[in-house]
PDB file of C-alpha atoms in Angstrom:
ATOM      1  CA  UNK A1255      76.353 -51.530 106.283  1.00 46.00           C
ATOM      2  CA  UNK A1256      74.679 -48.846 108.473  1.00 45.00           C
ATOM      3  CA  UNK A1257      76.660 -46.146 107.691  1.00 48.00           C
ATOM      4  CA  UNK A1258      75.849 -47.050 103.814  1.00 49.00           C
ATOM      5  CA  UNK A1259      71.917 -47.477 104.590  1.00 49.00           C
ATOM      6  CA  UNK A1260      72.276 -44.157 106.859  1.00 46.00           C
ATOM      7  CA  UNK A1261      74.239 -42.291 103.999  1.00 49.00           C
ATOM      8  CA  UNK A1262      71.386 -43.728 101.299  1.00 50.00           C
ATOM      9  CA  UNK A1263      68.818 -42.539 103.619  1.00 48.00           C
ATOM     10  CA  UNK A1264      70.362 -39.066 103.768  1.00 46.00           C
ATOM     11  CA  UNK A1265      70.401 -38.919  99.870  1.00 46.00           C
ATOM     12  CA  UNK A1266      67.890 -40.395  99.410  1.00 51.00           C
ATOM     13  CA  UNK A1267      65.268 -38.274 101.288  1.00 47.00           C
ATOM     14  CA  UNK A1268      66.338 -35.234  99.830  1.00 51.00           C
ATOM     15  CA  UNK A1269      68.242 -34.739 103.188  1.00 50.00           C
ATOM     16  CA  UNK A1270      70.552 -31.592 101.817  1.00 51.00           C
ATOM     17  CA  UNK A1271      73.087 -33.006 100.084  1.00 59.00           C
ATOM     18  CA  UNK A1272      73.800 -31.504  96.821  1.00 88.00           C
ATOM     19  CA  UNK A1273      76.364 -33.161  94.416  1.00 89.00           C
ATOM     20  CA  UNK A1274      79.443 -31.526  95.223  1.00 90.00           C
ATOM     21  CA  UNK A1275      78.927 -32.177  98.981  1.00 92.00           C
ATOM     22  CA  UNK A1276      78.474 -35.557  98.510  1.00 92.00           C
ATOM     23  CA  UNK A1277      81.335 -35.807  95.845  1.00 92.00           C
ATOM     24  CA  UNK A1278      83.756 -34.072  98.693  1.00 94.00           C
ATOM     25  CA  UNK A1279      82.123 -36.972 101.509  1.00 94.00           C
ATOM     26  CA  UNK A1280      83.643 -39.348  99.206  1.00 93.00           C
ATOM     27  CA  UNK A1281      86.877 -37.686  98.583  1.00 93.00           C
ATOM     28  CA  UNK A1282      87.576 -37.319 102.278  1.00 95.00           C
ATOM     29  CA  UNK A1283      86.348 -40.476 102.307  1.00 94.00           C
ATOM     30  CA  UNK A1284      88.789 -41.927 100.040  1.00 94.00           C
ATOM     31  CA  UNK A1285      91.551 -39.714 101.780  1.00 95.00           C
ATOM     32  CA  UNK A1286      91.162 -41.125 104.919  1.00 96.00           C
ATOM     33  CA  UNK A1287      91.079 -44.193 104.163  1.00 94.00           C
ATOM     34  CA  UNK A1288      94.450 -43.733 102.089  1.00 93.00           C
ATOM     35  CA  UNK A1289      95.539 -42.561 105.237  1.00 95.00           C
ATOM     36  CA  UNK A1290      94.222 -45.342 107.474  1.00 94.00           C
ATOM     37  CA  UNK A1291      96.076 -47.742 105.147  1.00 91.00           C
ATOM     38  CA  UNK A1292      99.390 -45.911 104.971  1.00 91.00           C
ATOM     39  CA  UNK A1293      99.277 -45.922 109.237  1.00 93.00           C
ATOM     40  CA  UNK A1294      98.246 -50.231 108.611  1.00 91.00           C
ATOM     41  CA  UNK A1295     101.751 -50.271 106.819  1.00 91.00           C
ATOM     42  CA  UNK A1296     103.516 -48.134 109.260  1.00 93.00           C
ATOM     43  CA  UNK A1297     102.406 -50.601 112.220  1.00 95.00           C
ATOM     44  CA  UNK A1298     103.158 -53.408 110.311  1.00 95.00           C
ATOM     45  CA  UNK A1299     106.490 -51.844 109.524  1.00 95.00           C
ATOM     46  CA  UNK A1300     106.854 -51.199 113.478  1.00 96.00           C
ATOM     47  CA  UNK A1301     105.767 -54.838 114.569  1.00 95.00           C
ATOM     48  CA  UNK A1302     109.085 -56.190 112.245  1.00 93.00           C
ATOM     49  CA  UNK A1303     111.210 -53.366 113.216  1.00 94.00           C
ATOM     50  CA  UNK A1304     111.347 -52.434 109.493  1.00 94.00           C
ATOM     51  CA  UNK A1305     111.682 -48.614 107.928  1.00 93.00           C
ATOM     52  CA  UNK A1306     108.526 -47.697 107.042  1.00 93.00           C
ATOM     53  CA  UNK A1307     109.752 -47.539 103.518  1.00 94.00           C
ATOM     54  CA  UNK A1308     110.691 -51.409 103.470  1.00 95.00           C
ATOM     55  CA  UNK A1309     107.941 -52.555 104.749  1.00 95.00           C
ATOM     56  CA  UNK A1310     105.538 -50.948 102.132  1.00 94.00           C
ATOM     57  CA  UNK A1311     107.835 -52.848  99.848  1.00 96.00           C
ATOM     58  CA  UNK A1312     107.556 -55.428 101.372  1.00 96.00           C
ATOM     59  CA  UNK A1313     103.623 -55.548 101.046  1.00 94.00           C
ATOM     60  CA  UNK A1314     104.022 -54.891  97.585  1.00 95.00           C
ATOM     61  CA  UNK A1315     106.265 -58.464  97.143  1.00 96.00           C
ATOM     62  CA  UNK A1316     103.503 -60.087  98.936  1.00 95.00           C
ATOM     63  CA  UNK A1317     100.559 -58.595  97.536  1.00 94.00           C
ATOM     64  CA  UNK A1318     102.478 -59.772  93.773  1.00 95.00           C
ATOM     65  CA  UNK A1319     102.783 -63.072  95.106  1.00 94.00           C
ATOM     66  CA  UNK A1320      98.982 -63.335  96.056  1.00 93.00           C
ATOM     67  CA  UNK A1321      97.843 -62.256  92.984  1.00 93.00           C
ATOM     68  CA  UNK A1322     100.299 -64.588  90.713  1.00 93.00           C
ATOM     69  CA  UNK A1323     102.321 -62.090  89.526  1.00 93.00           C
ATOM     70  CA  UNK A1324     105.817 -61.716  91.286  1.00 93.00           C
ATOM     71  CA  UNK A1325     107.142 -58.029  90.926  1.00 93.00           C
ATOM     72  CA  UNK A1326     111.319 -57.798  89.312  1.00 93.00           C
ATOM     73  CA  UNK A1327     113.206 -55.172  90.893  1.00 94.00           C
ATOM     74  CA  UNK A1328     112.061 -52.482  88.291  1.00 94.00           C
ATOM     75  CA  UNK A1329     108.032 -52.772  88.475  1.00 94.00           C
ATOM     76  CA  UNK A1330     108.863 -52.729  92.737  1.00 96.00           C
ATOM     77  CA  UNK A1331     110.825 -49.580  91.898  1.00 94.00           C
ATOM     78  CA  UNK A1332     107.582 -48.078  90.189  1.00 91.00           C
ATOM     79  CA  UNK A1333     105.318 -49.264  92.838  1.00 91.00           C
ATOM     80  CA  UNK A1334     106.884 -47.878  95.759  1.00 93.00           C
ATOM     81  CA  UNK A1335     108.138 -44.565  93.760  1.00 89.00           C
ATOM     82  CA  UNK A1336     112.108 -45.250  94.439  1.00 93.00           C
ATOM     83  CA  UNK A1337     114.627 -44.884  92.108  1.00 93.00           C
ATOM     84  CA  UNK A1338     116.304 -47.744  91.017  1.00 93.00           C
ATOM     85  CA  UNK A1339     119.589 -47.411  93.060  1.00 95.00           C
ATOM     86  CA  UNK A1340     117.483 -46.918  96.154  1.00 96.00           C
ATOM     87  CA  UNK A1341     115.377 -49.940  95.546  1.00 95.00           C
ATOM     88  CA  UNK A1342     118.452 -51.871  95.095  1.00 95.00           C
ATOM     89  CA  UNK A1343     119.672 -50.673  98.664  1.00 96.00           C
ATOM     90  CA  UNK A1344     116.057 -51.296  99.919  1.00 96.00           C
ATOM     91  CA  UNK A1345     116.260 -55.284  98.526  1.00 96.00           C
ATOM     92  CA  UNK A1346     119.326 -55.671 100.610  1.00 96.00           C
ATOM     93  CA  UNK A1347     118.229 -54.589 103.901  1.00 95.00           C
ATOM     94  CA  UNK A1348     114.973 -57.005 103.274  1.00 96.00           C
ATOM     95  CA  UNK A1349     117.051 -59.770 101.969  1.00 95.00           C
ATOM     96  CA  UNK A1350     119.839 -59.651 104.721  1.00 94.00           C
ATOM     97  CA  UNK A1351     117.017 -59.589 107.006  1.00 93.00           C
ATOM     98  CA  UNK A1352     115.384 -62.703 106.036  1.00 93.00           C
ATOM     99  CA  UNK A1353     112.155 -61.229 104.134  1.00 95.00           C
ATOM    100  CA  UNK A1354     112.409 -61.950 100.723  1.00 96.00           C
ATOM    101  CA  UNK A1355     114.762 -63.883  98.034  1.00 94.00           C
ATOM    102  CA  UNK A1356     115.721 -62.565  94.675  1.00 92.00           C
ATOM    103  CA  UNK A1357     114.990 -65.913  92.334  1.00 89.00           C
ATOM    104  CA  UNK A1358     115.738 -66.288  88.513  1.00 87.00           C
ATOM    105  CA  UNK A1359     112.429 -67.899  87.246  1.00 79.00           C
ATOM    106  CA  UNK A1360     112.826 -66.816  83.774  1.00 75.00           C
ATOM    107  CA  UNK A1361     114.456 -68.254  80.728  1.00 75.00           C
ATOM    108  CA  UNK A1362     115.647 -65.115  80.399  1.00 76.00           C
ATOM    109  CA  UNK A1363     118.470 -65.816  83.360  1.00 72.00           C
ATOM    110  CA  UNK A1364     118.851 -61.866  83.862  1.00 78.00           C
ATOM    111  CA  UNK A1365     115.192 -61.183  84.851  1.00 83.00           C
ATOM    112  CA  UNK A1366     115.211 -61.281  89.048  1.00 91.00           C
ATOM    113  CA  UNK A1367     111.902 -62.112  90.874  1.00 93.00           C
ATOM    114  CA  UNK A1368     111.292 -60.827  94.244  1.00 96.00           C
ATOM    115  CA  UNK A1369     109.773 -63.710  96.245  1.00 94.00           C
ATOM    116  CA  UNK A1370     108.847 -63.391 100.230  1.00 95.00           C
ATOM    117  CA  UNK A1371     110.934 -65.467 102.112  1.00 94.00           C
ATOM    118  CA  UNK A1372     109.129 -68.697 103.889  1.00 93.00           C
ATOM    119  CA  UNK A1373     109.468 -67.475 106.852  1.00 92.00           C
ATOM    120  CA  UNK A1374     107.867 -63.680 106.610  1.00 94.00           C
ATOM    121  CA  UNK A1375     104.748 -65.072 105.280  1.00 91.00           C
ATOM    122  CA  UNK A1376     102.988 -66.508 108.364  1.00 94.00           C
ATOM    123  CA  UNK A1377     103.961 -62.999 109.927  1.00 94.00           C
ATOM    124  CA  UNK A1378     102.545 -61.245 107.202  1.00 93.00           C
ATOM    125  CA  UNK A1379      99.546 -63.125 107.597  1.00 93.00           C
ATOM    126  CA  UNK A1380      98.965 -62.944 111.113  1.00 95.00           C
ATOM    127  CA  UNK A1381      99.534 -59.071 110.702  1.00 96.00           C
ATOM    128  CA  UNK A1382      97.139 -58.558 107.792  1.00 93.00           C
ATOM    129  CA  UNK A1383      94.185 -61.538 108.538  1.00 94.00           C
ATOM    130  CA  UNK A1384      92.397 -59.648 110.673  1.00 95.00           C
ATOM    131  CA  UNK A1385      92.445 -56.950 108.324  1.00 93.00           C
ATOM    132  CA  UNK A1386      91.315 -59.368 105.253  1.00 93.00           C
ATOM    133  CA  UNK A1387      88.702 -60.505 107.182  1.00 96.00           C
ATOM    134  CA  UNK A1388      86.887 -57.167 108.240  1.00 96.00           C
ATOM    135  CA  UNK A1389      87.282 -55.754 104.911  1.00 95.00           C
ATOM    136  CA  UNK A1390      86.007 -59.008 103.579  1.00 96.00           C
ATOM    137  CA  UNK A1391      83.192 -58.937 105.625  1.00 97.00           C
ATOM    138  CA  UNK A1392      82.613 -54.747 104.717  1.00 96.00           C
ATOM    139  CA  UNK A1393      82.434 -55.782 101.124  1.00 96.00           C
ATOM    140  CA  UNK A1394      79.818 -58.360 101.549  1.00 96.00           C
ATOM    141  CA  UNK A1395      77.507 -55.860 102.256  1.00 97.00           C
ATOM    142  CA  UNK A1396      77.361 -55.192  98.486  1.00 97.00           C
ATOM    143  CA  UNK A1397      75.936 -57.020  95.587  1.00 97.00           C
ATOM    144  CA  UNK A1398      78.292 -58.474  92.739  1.00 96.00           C
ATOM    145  CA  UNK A1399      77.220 -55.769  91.027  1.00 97.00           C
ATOM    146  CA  UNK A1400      77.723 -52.959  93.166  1.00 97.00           C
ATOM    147  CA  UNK A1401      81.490 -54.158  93.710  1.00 96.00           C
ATOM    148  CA  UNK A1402      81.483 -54.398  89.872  1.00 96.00           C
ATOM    149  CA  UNK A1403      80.722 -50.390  89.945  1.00 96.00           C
ATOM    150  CA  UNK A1404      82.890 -49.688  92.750  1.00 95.00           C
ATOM    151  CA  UNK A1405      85.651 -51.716  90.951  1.00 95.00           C
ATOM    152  CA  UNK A1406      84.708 -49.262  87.980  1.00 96.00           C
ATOM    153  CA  UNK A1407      85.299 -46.483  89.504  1.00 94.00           C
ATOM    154  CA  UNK A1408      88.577 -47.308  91.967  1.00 94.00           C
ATOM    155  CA  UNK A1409      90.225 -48.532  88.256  1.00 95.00           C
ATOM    156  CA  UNK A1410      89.114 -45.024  86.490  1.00 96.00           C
ATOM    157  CA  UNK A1411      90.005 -42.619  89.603  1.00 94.00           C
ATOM    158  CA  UNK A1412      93.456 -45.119  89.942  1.00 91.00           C
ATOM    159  CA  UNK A1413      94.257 -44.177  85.887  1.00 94.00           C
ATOM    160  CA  UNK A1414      93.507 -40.441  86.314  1.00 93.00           C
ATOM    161  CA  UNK A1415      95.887 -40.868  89.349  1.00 90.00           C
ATOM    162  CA  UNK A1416      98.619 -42.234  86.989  1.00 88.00           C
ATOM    163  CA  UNK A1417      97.921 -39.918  84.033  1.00 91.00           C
ATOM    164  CA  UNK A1418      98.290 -37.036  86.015  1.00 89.00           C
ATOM    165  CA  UNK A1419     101.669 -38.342  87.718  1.00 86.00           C
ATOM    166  CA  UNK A1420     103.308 -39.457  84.475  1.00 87.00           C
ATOM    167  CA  UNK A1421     102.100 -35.905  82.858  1.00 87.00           C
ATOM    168  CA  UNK A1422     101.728 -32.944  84.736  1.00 85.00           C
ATOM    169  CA  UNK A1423     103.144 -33.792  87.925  1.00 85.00           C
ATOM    170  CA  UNK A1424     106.212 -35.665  86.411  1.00 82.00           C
ATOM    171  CA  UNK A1425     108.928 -33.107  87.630  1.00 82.00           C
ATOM    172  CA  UNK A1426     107.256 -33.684  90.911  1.00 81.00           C
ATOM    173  CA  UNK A1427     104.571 -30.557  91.025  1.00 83.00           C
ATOM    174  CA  UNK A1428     102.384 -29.272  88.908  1.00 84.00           C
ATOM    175  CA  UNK A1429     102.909 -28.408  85.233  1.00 75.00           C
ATOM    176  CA  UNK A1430     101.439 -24.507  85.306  1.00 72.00           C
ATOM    177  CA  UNK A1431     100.523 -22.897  82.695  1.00 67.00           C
ATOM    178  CA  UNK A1432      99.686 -19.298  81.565  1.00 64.00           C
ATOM    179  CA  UNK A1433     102.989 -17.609  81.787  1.00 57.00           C
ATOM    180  CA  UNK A1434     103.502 -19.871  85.214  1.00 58.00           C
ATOM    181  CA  UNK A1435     106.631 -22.443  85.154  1.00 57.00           C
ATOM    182  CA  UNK A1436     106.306 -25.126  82.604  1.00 53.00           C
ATOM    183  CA  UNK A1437     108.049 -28.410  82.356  1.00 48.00           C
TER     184      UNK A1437
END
């Protein structure tokens, strides 16, 4: 909460900052914190002796799970950018290793959900408490409110993200235009 009341102080008091500056503080902001988490996934990755690569998968099963909504095979493929033949390879390193379970929960007997296995969870919770906790306690700093905003804001940079993958980065760089390459 410091650095928040020291950066409102700042702005505040007229203390320099014109909008641009304090648009790219919040970018870098955002970047390395992006960064920070990608580094969280590589340790945890490290700790189970997993490819970096399965282990953000791996989060992704679990973070599903918390949030009631098991991932199939496809939506992980989407999440962690694969295609689907390598996402199929992926799933069988983490099921041979003991981390998830492919289940048939549907009616529809051909839709596969990706469940963690019993016995990754208490690891992935030991890993990833501590990390629950501080950010928990971060947040609290804010009012309902201000998380509302900063919810707001997260969901409409996230869908700019996504708009500009699916469209003008879909053949993996930018689409230029102006007598530049096209897609």
């Amino acid at each position: 909460m410091a650095n928040a009341d020291a950066a409102a102080d700042r702005t505040d008091s007229g203390g320099g900052d014109d909008d641009a500056t304090r648009v790219d503080h919040l970018m870098d902001g955002l970047r390395a914190f992006g960064a920070n988490y990608t580094e969280f996934t590589r340790r945890f990755a490290t700790w189970l002796g997993l490819h970096s690569t399965d282990a953000a998968a791996l989060v992704e099963i679990l973070y599903a799970e918390d949030q009631g909504t098991p991932l199939s095979p496809a939506r992980l493929s989407e999440r962690v950018s694969l295609s689907s033949g390598a996402t199929a390879i992926l799933l069988k390193r983490l099921e041979q290793a003991g981390h998830i379970v492919r289940t048939r929960e549907s009616t529809d007997r051909r839709v596969v959900t990706l469940r963690s296995s019993p016995d990754i969870r208490p690891r992935a919770e030991a890993f990833f408490g501590p990390y629950a906790e501080r950010m928990a306690e971060a947040m609290s700093a804010y009012s309902p409110q201000e998380i509302g905003r900063f919810e707001d804001f997260i969901g409409r940079l996230r869908s700019t993200m996504d708009a500009l993958l699916a469209d003008e980065y879909r053949d993996g760089g930018p689409t230029v235009r102006d007598g530049g390459p096209t897609a």
